[in-house]
mmCIF file of C-alpha atoms and ligand atoms in Angstrom:
data_model
loop_
_atom_site.group_PDB
_atom_site.id
_atom_site.type_symbol
_atom_site.label_atom_id
_atom_site.label_comp_id
_atom_site.label_asym_id
_atom_site.label_seq_id
_atom_site.Cartn_x
_atom_site.Cartn_y
_atom_site.Cartn_z
ATOM 1 C CA MET A 1 -16.615 -0.857 -6.557
ATOM 2 C CA GLN A 2 -14.570 -3.977 -7.203
ATOM 3 C CA TYR A 3 -12.100 -2.429 -9.653
ATOM 4 C CA LEU A 4 -11.514 0.659 -7.481
ATOM 5 C CA HIS A 5 -10.906 -1.619 -4.488
ATOM 6 C CA ALA A 6 -8.340 -3.527 -6.585
ATOM 7 C CA ALA A 7 -6.705 -0.302 -7.840
ATOM 8 C CA LEU A 8 -6.370 1.069 -4.303
ATOM 9 C CA THR A 9 -4.990 -2.230 -3.022
ATOM 10 C CA GLU A 10 -2.426 -2.339 -5.827
ATOM 11 C CA THR A 11 -1.429 1.248 -5.002
ATOM 12 C CA ILE A 12 -0.991 0.422 -1.306
ATOM 13 C CA MET A 13 0.997 -2.667 -2.191
ATOM 14 C CA LEU A 14 3.489 -0.688 -4.309
ATOM 15 C CA TYR A 15 3.463 2.428 -2.084
ATOM 16 C CA PRO A 16 2.608 1.189 1.430
ATOM 17 C CA ALA A 17 1.973 3.923 4.013
ATOM 18 C CA VAL A 18 4.203 1.921 6.405
ATOM 19 C CA PRO A 19 7.081 0.704 4.175
ATOM 20 C CA VAL A 20 9.102 -0.828 6.999
ATOM 21 C CA ASP A 21 7.655 -1.970 10.315
ATOM 22 C CA PRO A 22 10.146 -2.665 13.132
ATOM 23 C CA LYS A 23 9.566 -4.869 16.194
ATOM 24 C CA ILE A 24 11.737 -5.387 19.280
ATOM 25 C CA CYS A 25 12.146 -8.901 20.738
ATOM 26 C CA PHE A 26 10.993 -9.135 24.362
ATOM 27 C CA SER A 27 12.905 -12.381 24.880
ATOM 28 C CA ASP A 28 15.254 -14.812 23.138
ATOM 29 C CA ASP A 29 13.249 -16.744 20.579
ATOM 30 C CA THR A 30 13.444 -18.914 17.464
ATOM 31 C CA LEU A 31 11.497 -17.807 14.400
ATOM 32 C CA PRO A 32 9.459 -20.372 12.380
ATOM 33 C CA ASP A 33 12.275 -20.685 9.814
ATOM 34 C CA GLY A 34 14.752 -21.623 12.572
ATOM 35 C CA PHE A 35 16.459 -18.210 12.776
ATOM 36 C CA SER A 36 17.390 -17.298 16.356
ATOM 37 C CA VAL A 37 16.790 -13.843 17.816
ATOM 38 C CA LYS A 38 17.974 -12.396 21.120
ATOM 39 C CA LYS A 39 16.118 -10.239 23.618
ATOM 40 C CA GLY A 40 16.404 -6.600 22.477
ATOM 41 C CA ASP A 41 17.040 -7.461 18.807
ATOM 42 C CA MET A 42 15.115 -5.470 16.220
ATOM 43 C CA VAL A 43 13.260 -7.452 13.563
ATOM 44 C CA CYS A 44 11.571 -5.648 10.660
ATOM 45 C CA TYR A 45 9.193 -6.821 8.003
ATOM 46 C CA LEU A 46 9.222 -4.783 4.805
ATOM 47 C CA PRO A 47 5.849 -4.204 3.125
ATOM 48 C CA TYR A 48 7.550 -2.042 0.472
ATOM 49 C CA ALA A 49 9.992 -4.777 -0.562
ATOM 50 C CA MET A 50 7.485 -7.612 -0.121
ATOM 51 C CA GLY A 51 4.989 -5.804 -2.378
ATOM 52 C CA ARG A 52 7.582 -5.751 -5.184
ATOM 53 C CA THR A 53 9.087 -9.207 -4.764
ATOM 54 C CA LYS A 54 8.809 -11.486 -7.813
ATOM 55 C CA PHE A 55 9.117 -14.553 -5.625
ATOM 56 C CA ILE A 56 5.851 -13.537 -3.925
ATOM 57 C CA TRP A 57 3.857 -11.841 -6.726
ATOM 58 C CA GLY A 58 5.354 -13.147 -9.958
ATOM 59 C CA ASP A 59 7.419 -11.555 -12.729
ATOM 60 C CA ASP A 60 5.053 -8.581 -13.063
ATOM 61 C CA ALA A 61 5.510 -7.685 -9.359
ATOM 62 C CA GLU A 62 6.690 -4.115 -10.059
ATOM 63 C CA GLU A 63 3.992 -3.342 -12.633
ATOM 64 C CA TYR A 64 0.914 -1.421 -11.553
ATOM 65 C CA LYS A 65 -1.696 -4.065 -12.276
ATOM 66 C CA PRO A 66 -5.012 -3.872 -10.366
ATOM 67 C CA GLU A 67 -6.288 -6.885 -12.348
ATOM 68 C CA ARG A 68 -4.089 -9.186 -10.262
ATOM 69 C CA TRP A 69 -6.619 -8.679 -7.435
ATOM 70 C CA LEU A 70 -9.694 -9.647 -9.475
ATOM 71 C CA ASP A 71 -11.082 -13.108 -10.127
ATOM 72 C CA GLY A 72 -12.424 -14.211 -13.524
ATOM 73 C CA ASP A 73 -15.781 -12.525 -12.807
ATOM 74 C CA GLY A 74 -14.204 -9.190 -11.889
ATOM 75 C CA PHE A 75 -14.707 -9.598 -8.142
ATOM 76 C CA PHE A 76 -12.013 -8.536 -5.686
ATOM 77 C CA ARG A 77 -10.062 -11.494 -4.331
ATOM 78 C CA GLN A 78 -8.646 -11.158 -0.810
ATOM 79 C CA GLU A 79 -5.040 -12.151 -0.266
ATOM 80 C CA ASN A 80 -3.547 -13.649 2.848
ATOM 81 C CA PRO A 81 -2.437 -10.666 5.012
ATOM 82 C CA PHE A 82 0.848 -12.466 5.669
ATOM 83 C CA LYS A 83 1.457 -12.124 1.914
ATOM 84 C CA PHE A 84 -0.046 -8.640 1.405
ATOM 85 C CA THR A 85 1.482 -7.070 4.513
ATOM 86 C CA ALA A 86 0.759 -3.333 4.057
ATOM 87 C CA PHE A 87 -1.765 -3.457 6.938
ATOM 88 C CA GLN A 88 0.277 -5.904 9.006
ATOM 89 C CA ALA A 89 -1.278 -9.299 9.827
ATOM 90 C CA GLY A 90 -2.484 -11.382 12.733
ATOM 91 C CA GLN A 91 -3.825 -9.953 15.976
ATOM 92 C CA ARG A 92 -2.240 -6.521 15.475
ATOM 93 C CA ILE A 93 -3.545 -6.000 11.947
ATOM 94 C CA CYS A 94 -4.521 -2.376 11.218
ATOM 95 C CA LEU A 95 -7.772 -1.629 13.015
ATOM 96 C CA GLY A 96 -8.611 1.127 10.540
ATOM 97 C CA LYS A 97 -8.358 -1.021 7.416
ATOM 98 C CA GLU A 98 -12.039 -1.073 6.412
ATOM 99 C CA PHE A 99 -12.554 2.554 7.442
ATOM 100 C CA ASP A 100 -9.498 3.482 5.437
ATOM 101 C CA TYR A 101 -10.775 1.759 2.245
ATOM 102 C CA ARG A 102 -14.078 3.577 2.644
ATOM 103 C CA GLN A 103 -12.335 6.945 2.961
ATOM 104 C CA MET A 104 -10.060 6.264 -0.021
ATOM 105 C CA LYS A 105 -13.038 5.176 -2.144
ATOM 106 C CA ILE A 106 -15.098 8.230 -1.278
ATOM 107 C CA PHE A 107 -12.185 10.600 -1.987
ATOM 108 C CA SER A 108 -11.205 8.831 -5.217
ATOM 109 C CA ALA A 109 -14.760 8.640 -6.537
ATOM 110 C CA VAL A 110 -15.511 12.306 -5.823
ATOM 111 C CA LEU A 111 -12.141 13.831 -6.762
ATOM 112 C CA LEU A 112 -11.555 11.768 -9.903
ATOM 113 C CA HIS A 113 -15.104 12.410 -11.072
ATOM 114 C CA TYR A 114 -14.543 16.181 -11.086
ATOM 115 C CA PHE A 115 -10.790 16.620 -11.527
ATOM 116 C CA VAL A 116 -7.754 15.377 -13.445
ATOM 117 C CA PHE A 117 -4.386 15.328 -11.623
ATOM 118 C CA LYS A 118 -1.078 15.811 -13.426
ATOM 119 C CA LEU A 119 2.464 16.081 -12.109
ATOM 120 C CA SER A 120 3.659 19.715 -12.091
ATOM 121 C CA ASP A 121 6.988 18.573 -13.498
ATOM 122 C CA ASP A 122 7.044 15.077 -14.943
ATOM 123 C CA LYS A 123 10.827 15.295 -15.557
ATOM 124 C CA LYS A 124 11.613 15.731 -11.858
ATOM 125 C CA ALA A 125 12.866 12.580 -10.117
ATOM 126 C CA ILE A 126 10.604 11.320 -7.343
ATOM 127 C CA ASN A 127 12.556 10.074 -4.333
ATOM 128 C CA TYR A 128 11.463 8.896 -0.926
ATOM 129 C CA ARG A 129 12.577 9.980 2.500
ATOM 130 C CA THR A 130 13.374 6.864 4.457
ATOM 131 C CA MET A 131 11.267 6.861 7.598
ATOM 132 C CA ILE A 132 8.529 4.767 9.177
ATOM 133 C CA ASN A 133 5.907 6.349 6.901
ATOM 134 C CA LEU A 134 6.422 6.596 3.153
ATOM 135 C CA HIS A 135 7.217 10.268 2.494
ATOM 136 C CA ILE A 136 8.177 11.826 -0.821
ATOM 137 C CA ASN A 137 11.292 13.945 -0.566
ATOM 138 C CA GLY A 138 10.189 17.558 -1.124
ATOM 139 C CA GLY A 139 6.556 16.523 -1.620
ATOM 140 C CA LEU A 140 4.691 15.552 -4.778
ATOM 141 C CA HIS A 141 3.591 18.678 -6.615
ATOM 142 C CA VAL A 142 0.576 18.246 -8.871
ATOM 143 C CA ARG A 143 -1.664 20.441 -11.006
ATOM 144 C CA VAL A 144 -5.382 19.929 -10.782
ATOM 145 C CA PHE A 145 -7.704 20.474 -13.763
ATOM 146 C CA ARG A 146 -11.463 20.401 -13.864
ATOM 147 C CA ARG A 147 -12.562 17.336 -15.856
ATOM 148 C CA GLN A 148 -14.337 18.185 -19.130
ATOM 149 C CA GLY A 149 -18.104 18.082 -18.746
ATOM 150 C CA ASN A 150 -18.101 18.256 -14.905
HETATM 151 C C1 HEM B 1 -3.671 3.167 3.818
HETATM 152 C C2 HEM B 1 -3.904 3.423 5.105
HETATM 153 C C3 HEM B 1 -3.349 2.624 6.244
HETATM 154 C C4 HEM B 1 -2.334 1.716 6.264
HETATM 155 C C5 HEM B 1 -1.466 1.212 5.087
HETATM 156 C C6 HEM B 1 -2.191 1.263 7.631
HETATM 157 C C7 HEM B 1 -1.237 0.348 8.060
HETATM 158 C C8 HEM B 1 -1.096 -0.060 9.368
HETATM 159 C C9 HEM B 1 -0.028 -0.920 9.851
HETATM 160 C C10 HEM B 1 1.105 -1.502 9.012
HETATM 161 C C11 HEM B 1 -0.231 -1.123 11.169
HETATM 162 C C12 HEM B 1 0.645 -1.967 12.117
HETATM 163 C C13 HEM B 1 1.607 -1.062 12.893
HETATM 164 C C14 HEM B 1 2.346 -1.881 13.920
HETATM 165 O O1 HEM B 1 1.786 -2.228 14.968
HETATM 166 O O2 HEM B 1 3.505 -2.218 13.721
HETATM 167 C C15 HEM B 1 -1.414 -0.392 11.545
HETATM 168 C C16 HEM B 1 -1.934 -0.354 12.814
HETATM 169 C C17 HEM B 1 -3.064 0.357 13.171
HETATM 170 N N1 HEM B 1 -3.845 1.142 12.352
HETATM 171 FE FE1 HEM B 1 -3.534 1.466 10.363
HETATM 172 N N2 HEM B 1 -3.141 1.891 8.412
HETATM 173 C C18 HEM B 1 -3.874 2.728 7.606
HETATM 174 C C19 HEM B 1 -4.929 3.534 7.990
HETATM 175 C C20 HEM B 1 -5.502 3.538 9.244
HETATM 176 C C21 HEM B 1 -6.652 4.334 9.626
HETATM 177 C C22 HEM B 1 -7.412 5.290 8.689
HETATM 178 C C23 HEM B 1 -6.891 4.065 10.933
HETATM 179 C C24 HEM B 1 -7.961 4.587 11.865
HETATM 180 C C25 HEM B 1 -9.110 5.068 11.471
HETATM 181 C C26 HEM B 1 -5.904 3.106 11.382
HETATM 182 C C27 HEM B 1 -5.827 2.567 12.649
HETATM 183 C C28 HEM B 1 -4.857 1.692 13.094
HETATM 184 C C29 HEM B 1 -4.738 1.214 14.476
HETATM 185 C C30 HEM B 1 -5.658 1.573 15.646
HETATM 186 C C31 HEM B 1 -3.616 0.379 14.527
HETATM 187 C C32 HEM B 1 -3.043 -0.363 15.736
HETATM 188 C C33 HEM B 1 -3.615 -1.759 15.822
HETATM 189 C C34 HEM B 1 -2.989 -2.545 16.950
HETATM 190 O O3 HEM B 1 -1.802 -2.378 17.230
HETATM 191 O O4 HEM B 1 -3.679 -3.365 17.550
HETATM 192 N N3 HEM B 1 -5.084 2.806 10.329
HETATM 193 N N4 HEM B 1 -1.926 0.245 10.445
#
């Protein structure tokens, strides 16, 4: 399911479950770019912003474009996790990543096969609640229709 894997990855890049991930410095340190931090400082990386940054992804960064993840033969192309940071990177990368893709694929394949989802009110503005997980303010209300022929 190469295209579905790409579509889910693109979705997580634009709408990461953890949009901002804070860390606290245990000691004074100097970051690789020369920036100094003090013990107790908070340093955050921002998967939400990084996933929409033109400098990182090109001019079409804010477009929903699963194809960016596919090579010329339609196979999913992994990105460096320090570039696609929605699951964090390095030794503390999300342990549930593969399990999570499997769950998302099973749910998408089954639900989208049988049902069509539409926003209850497509005129209503969709805003986020700023917190460690990406929440939609007031929830995202949808109507579910049985797909024709299923
Ligand atoms: C789209 C779904 C998910 C996303 C975007 C995601 C993202 C992340 C992120 C950003 C972290 C790093 C948090 C931090 O230490 O600052 C993390 C850690 C972790 N995640 Fe996930 N996660 C997802 C689903 C899951 C699932 C389904 C599981 C378990 C079945 C899971 C298990 C874990 C565990 C155990 C850690 C801690 C790893 C460690 O600190 O060594 N995650 N995840």
